[in-house]
Tab-separated table of C-alpha atoms in Angstrom:
chain	number	residue	atom	x	y	z
A	208	UNK	CA	11.069	38.740	-13.192
A	209	UNK	CA	10.817	41.088	-15.772
A	210	UNK	CA	12.183	38.350	-18.749
A	211	UNK	CA	9.135	37.944	-21.016
A	212	UNK	CA	9.700	34.233	-21.309
A	213	UNK	CA	8.173	33.996	-18.086
A	214	UNK	CA	5.393	35.925	-18.644
A	215	UNK	CA	4.401	34.312	-21.587
A	216	UNK	CA	1.880	31.781	-19.569
A	217	UNK	CA	-0.943	29.252	-20.003
A	218	UNK	CA	-3.289	29.594	-17.479
A	219	UNK	CA	-7.046	28.256	-18.198
A	220	UNK	CA	-10.001	28.443	-15.966
A	221	UNK	CA	-12.155	25.024	-15.167
A	222	UNK	CA	-15.403	24.620	-13.219
A	223	UNK	CA	-16.250	21.669	-11.429
A	224	UNK	CA	-19.730	21.273	-10.669
A	225	UNK	CA	-19.315	19.186	-7.055
A	226	UNK	CA	-22.248	17.601	-5.310
A	227	UNK	CA	-20.242	17.451	-2.097
A	228	UNK	CA	-20.073	21.121	-1.946
A	229	UNK	CA	-23.937	21.782	-3.393
A	230	UNK	CA	-21.889	24.524	-6.179
A	231	UNK	CA	-19.456	24.897	-8.450
A	232	UNK	CA	-15.752	25.220	-7.952
A	233	UNK	CA	-13.577	27.057	-9.858
A	234	UNK	CA	-9.947	25.816	-10.692
A	235	UNK	CA	-7.346	27.982	-12.703
A	236	UNK	CA	-4.901	25.469	-14.216
A	237	UNK	CA	-1.414	26.317	-15.457
A	238	UNK	CA	0.266	24.280	-18.430
A	239	UNK	CA	4.095	24.517	-18.613
A	240	UNK	CA	6.127	25.531	-21.802
A	241	UNK	CA	5.860	22.985	-24.343
A	242	UNK	CA	2.999	21.411	-22.839
A	243	UNK	CA	2.319	17.985	-24.840
A	244	UNK	CA	-0.644	15.766	-24.014
A	245	UNK	CA	1.298	12.931	-25.074
A	246	UNK	CA	3.577	13.266	-21.729
A	247	UNK	CA	2.473	13.017	-18.129
A	248	UNK	CA	3.454	15.614	-15.474
A	249	UNK	CA	3.631	16.497	-11.645
A	250	UNK	CA	1.119	18.544	-10.377
A	251	UNK	CA	1.223	20.886	-7.586
A	252	UNK	CA	-2.657	21.673	-6.261
A	253	UNK	CA	-2.795	24.690	-4.459
A	254	UNK	CA	-5.517	26.028	-1.857
A	255	UNK	CA	-6.428	29.804	-2.078
A	256	UNK	CA	-5.697	29.473	-5.892
A	257	UNK	CA	-6.043	32.394	-6.929
A	258	UNK	CA	-3.805	33.778	-4.710
A	259	UNK	CA	-0.886	31.683	-5.431
A	260	UNK	CA	-1.524	33.191	-8.907
A	261	UNK	CA	-1.822	36.897	-8.117
A	262	UNK	CA	0.247	37.405	-5.298
A	263	UNK	CA	2.508	34.357	-5.392
A	264	UNK	CA	3.047	34.701	-8.815
A	265	UNK	CA	2.876	30.972	-8.949
A	266	UNK	CA	3.026	30.387	-13.010
A	267	UNK	CA	5.732	32.751	-13.240
A	268	UNK	CA	8.012	31.070	-10.897
A	269	UNK	CA	7.028	28.039	-12.507
A	270	UNK	CA	8.579	29.100	-15.789
A	271	UNK	CA	11.708	30.588	-14.693
A	272	UNK	CA	12.211	27.096	-12.721
A	273	UNK	CA	11.571	25.016	-16.049
A	274	UNK	CA	12.711	27.066	-18.270
A	275	UNK	CA	16.387	28.244	-16.216
A	276	UNK	CA	16.305	26.127	-13.940
A	277	UNK	CA	16.037	22.806	-15.673
A	278	UNK	CA	13.544	21.366	-13.397
A	279	UNK	CA	10.732	18.784	-14.877
A	280	UNK	CA	7.887	20.363	-16.239
A	281	UNK	CA	4.763	20.243	-14.198
A	282	UNK	CA	1.105	21.318	-13.938
A	283	UNK	CA	-0.547	23.870	-11.512
A	284	UNK	CA	-4.228	23.583	-9.912
A	285	UNK	CA	-5.226	26.512	-8.187
A	286	UNK	CA	-8.645	26.077	-6.655
A	287	UNK	CA	-10.384	28.793	-5.608
A	288	UNK	CA	-12.031	29.657	-2.418
A	289	UNK	CA	-14.780	31.933	-1.423
A	290	UNK	CA	-12.930	33.918	1.255
A	291	UNK	CA	-16.135	34.475	3.092
A	292	UNK	CA	-16.252	31.350	4.266
A	293	UNK	CA	-12.669	30.128	3.550
A	294	UNK	CA	-12.360	29.125	7.637
A	295	UNK	CA	-15.708	26.860	7.493
A	296	UNK	CA	-14.155	24.881	4.888
A	297	UNK	CA	-10.297	24.968	5.255
A	298	UNK	CA	-10.312	24.547	9.573
A	299	UNK	CA	-10.929	21.282	11.570
A	300	UNK	CA	-13.636	22.866	13.143
A	301	UNK	CA	-15.124	24.425	10.537
A	302	UNK	CA	-18.869	23.316	9.578
A	303	UNK	CA	-17.737	22.809	5.760
A	304	UNK	CA	-14.323	21.188	6.176
A	305	UNK	CA	-15.646	17.440	5.896
A	306	UNK	CA	-17.382	18.501	2.596
A	307	UNK	CA	-14.481	20.703	1.298
A	308	UNK	CA	-11.685	18.156	2.337
A	309	UNK	CA	-14.219	15.172	0.669
A	310	UNK	CA	-14.535	17.426	-2.725
A	311	UNK	CA	-11.008	18.113	-2.737
A	312	UNK	CA	-10.005	14.011	-2.852
A	313	UNK	CA	-13.227	12.766	-4.312
A	314	UNK	CA	-14.060	15.203	-7.008
A	315	UNK	CA	-11.597	18.032	-7.773
A	316	UNK	CA	-8.483	15.269	-8.061
A	317	UNK	CA	-10.565	12.513	-10.532
A	318	UNK	CA	-11.755	15.474	-12.772
A	319	UNK	CA	-8.345	16.902	-12.887
A	320	UNK	CA	-6.488	13.748	-13.782
A	321	UNK	CA	-9.398	12.657	-16.247
A	322	UNK	CA	-8.806	15.880	-17.930
A	323	UNK	CA	-4.935	16.318	-17.865
A	324	UNK	CA	-2.158	13.984	-18.394
A	325	UNK	CA	-1.083	14.018	-14.641
A	326	UNK	CA	0.485	11.248	-13.149
A	327	UNK	CA	-1.703	9.272	-10.767
A	328	UNK	CA	0.454	8.494	-7.828
A	329	UNK	CA	1.163	10.256	-4.556
A	330	UNK	CA	4.718	11.410	-5.270
A	331	UNK	CA	3.618	13.705	-7.988
A	332	UNK	CA	0.899	15.179	-6.079
A	333	UNK	CA	2.228	18.314	-4.112
A	334	UNK	CA	-0.328	20.463	-1.908
A	335	UNK	CA	0.270	23.929	-1.130
A	336	UNK	CA	-1.358	26.339	1.172
A	337	UNK	CA	-0.833	29.478	3.162
A	338	UNK	CA	-2.171	30.023	6.883
A	339	UNK	CA	-5.180	27.644	6.656
A	340	UNK	CA	-4.484	26.935	3.282
A	341	UNK	CA	-1.361	24.932	4.843
A	342	UNK	CA	-3.399	23.225	7.494
A	343	UNK	CA	-5.912	21.783	5.474
A	344	UNK	CA	-3.019	20.576	3.071
A	345	UNK	CA	-1.792	18.649	6.012
A	346	UNK	CA	-5.250	17.059	7.068
A	347	UNK	CA	-6.088	15.998	3.671
A	348	UNK	CA	-3.084	13.800	3.504
A	349	UNK	CA	-3.808	12.218	7.244
A	350	UNK	CA	-7.016	12.044	5.728
A	351	UNK	CA	-6.003	10.509	2.203
A	352	UNK	CA	-2.546	8.999	2.679
A	353	UNK	CA	-3.141	6.980	-0.385
A	354	UNK	CA	-3.583	10.206	-2.380
A	355	UNK	CA	-1.222	12.875	-1.043
A	356	UNK	CA	2.231	12.610	0.818
A	357	UNK	CA	3.862	15.754	-0.023
A	358	UNK	CA	2.803	19.434	1.406
A	359	UNK	CA	4.321	23.111	1.223
A	360	UNK	CA	3.242	24.605	3.826
A	361	UNK	CA	3.641	28.634	4.396
A	362	UNK	CA	3.067	29.716	7.552
A	363	UNK	CA	0.392	26.859	8.747
A	364	UNK	CA	-2.516	27.834	10.821
A	365	UNK	CA	-1.503	24.642	12.847
A	366	UNK	CA	-4.386	25.817	15.865
A	367	UNK	CA	-4.783	23.492	18.683
A	368	UNK	CA	-7.389	21.231	16.984
A	369	UNK	CA	-5.160	20.532	14.192
A	370	UNK	CA	-2.171	19.526	16.656
A	371	UNK	CA	-4.755	17.273	18.287
A	372	UNK	CA	-5.693	15.542	15.238
A	373	UNK	CA	-1.648	15.285	14.377
A	374	UNK	CA	-1.360	14.089	17.805
A	375	UNK	CA	-3.757	11.094	17.617
A	376	UNK	CA	-1.467	9.709	14.743
A	377	UNK	CA	1.104	6.790	15.551
A	378	UNK	CA	2.670	6.561	12.339
A	379	UNK	CA	3.545	9.260	9.943
A	380	UNK	CA	6.660	8.089	7.880
A	381	UNK	CA	5.091	8.117	4.392
A	382	UNK	CA	4.675	12.112	5.081
A	383	UNK	CA	7.200	14.514	3.206
A	384	UNK	CA	6.432	18.425	4.603
A	385	UNK	CA	8.368	21.296	3.303
A	386	UNK	CA	7.757	24.114	6.353
A	387	UNK	CA	8.139	27.984	6.781
A	388	UNK	CA	7.234	31.049	8.984
A	389	UNK	CA	8.114	34.373	9.154
A	390	UNK	CA	9.433	35.726	12.506
A	391	UNK	CA	7.486	38.403	12.522
A	392	UNK	CA	4.510	36.166	12.704
A	393	UNK	CA	4.545	35.850	16.875
A	394	UNK	CA	1.197	38.149	17.413
A	395	UNK	CA	-0.910	37.459	14.133
A	396	UNK	CA	-4.721	38.501	14.636
A	397	UNK	CA	-7.158	36.198	12.445
A	398	UNK	CA	-10.563	35.729	12.550
A	399	UNK	CA	-10.065	33.188	15.551
A	400	UNK	CA	-7.936	35.119	17.500
A	401	UNK	CA	-4.514	36.295	18.467
A	402	UNK	CA	-1.704	33.386	17.274
A	403	UNK	CA	1.748	33.090	17.875
A	404	UNK	CA	2.348	31.239	14.162
A	405	UNK	CA	6.030	30.808	15.043
A	406	UNK	CA	5.173	28.446	17.947
A	407	UNK	CA	2.537	26.843	16.375
A	408	UNK	CA	5.014	25.468	13.179
A	409	UNK	CA	7.508	24.599	15.741
A	410	UNK	CA	5.007	22.774	17.713
A	411	UNK	CA	3.766	21.059	14.576
A	412	UNK	CA	7.267	20.406	12.954
A	413	UNK	CA	8.109	18.584	16.414
A	414	UNK	CA	4.852	16.482	16.211
A	415	UNK	CA	5.510	15.585	12.781
A	416	UNK	CA	9.119	14.749	13.711
A	417	UNK	CA	8.269	12.709	16.597
A	418	UNK	CA	5.788	10.449	13.977
A	419	UNK	CA	8.532	10.072	11.484
A	420	UNK	CA	6.855	12.331	9.036
A	421	UNK	CA	10.373	14.232	6.954
A	422	UNK	CA	10.090	17.742	7.807
A	423	UNK	CA	11.928	20.467	6.010
A	424	UNK	CA	11.804	23.371	8.397
A	425	UNK	CA	12.754	26.934	8.154
A	426	UNK	CA	12.342	30.418	10.018
A	427	UNK	CA	13.112	33.816	8.505
A	428	UNK	CA	12.499	37.435	8.572
A	429	UNK	CA	8.669	37.891	7.501
A	430	UNK	CA	5.189	38.895	8.265
A	431	UNK	CA	2.109	36.691	7.356
A	432	UNK	CA	2.068	38.398	3.817
A	433	UNK	CA	2.331	36.829	0.471
A	434	UNK	CA	5.164	39.498	0.073
A	435	UNK	CA	6.907	37.036	2.415
A	436	UNK	CA	5.473	34.005	0.712
A	437	UNK	CA	6.189	34.656	-2.580
A	438	UNK	CA	9.773	34.507	-2.102
A	439	UNK	CA	9.933	31.513	-0.549
A	440	UNK	CA	7.692	29.309	-3.531
A	441	UNK	CA	10.935	28.838	-5.672
A	442	UNK	CA	12.608	26.918	-3.393
A	443	UNK	CA	9.126	24.992	-1.823
A	444	UNK	CA	8.879	23.682	-5.450
A	445	UNK	CA	12.282	23.015	-5.981
A	446	UNK	CA	12.505	20.934	-2.836
A	447	UNK	CA	9.690	18.492	-4.652
A	448	UNK	CA	10.250	18.703	-7.810
A	449	UNK	CA	13.059	17.056	-9.629
A	450	UNK	CA	15.408	18.313	-12.278
A	451	UNK	CA	15.119	17.011	-16.108
């Protein structure tokens, strides 16, 4: 994507002082072409915000979808994370998971929606994440169903603890989850062990469907890398975002 129109992007950096985390969290905010404060926009919230912008090229994808595919303009909020404590915040067994999910729902969302003209309904908020970022996005939707019901999961890390939480749910018909996983992710080594991500994602999709969630699931050739996920992002975004 070398067209100069795709590369003219408005990306701001904001900071949220989090009482729950006891620190300042950086947000990257993408504003679409033709951004106008008197309008209202759907929003995509990305875990691993820096990586979604740098490696996923999500802002460039967004420009192309809006300018060439007729997708309704939308805002992107990338929530940055310290990779050294990422597992502690994103995994349900992590010691910062409760504080992080509460910060996301109770501090980051109100901050963004007060500052930017974002629609304040669950159908206009999309959560996106890769690996543990995908699973924490799903956990946020389980914890705050009034806020979130649309998830983009790129090779989600649905470890046993996450699957046990999903299995305890009785009814998830409000959820709509777009999932992809690479077929070469069958022996991925993470900081907590070696996992078959293909099987984990199949199991998660089955658990969600059994509870009446809407699941759009695909397996493709690919590794647990941004080289795979970057190419999947346009389809994921178009799945949820309306054409203007």
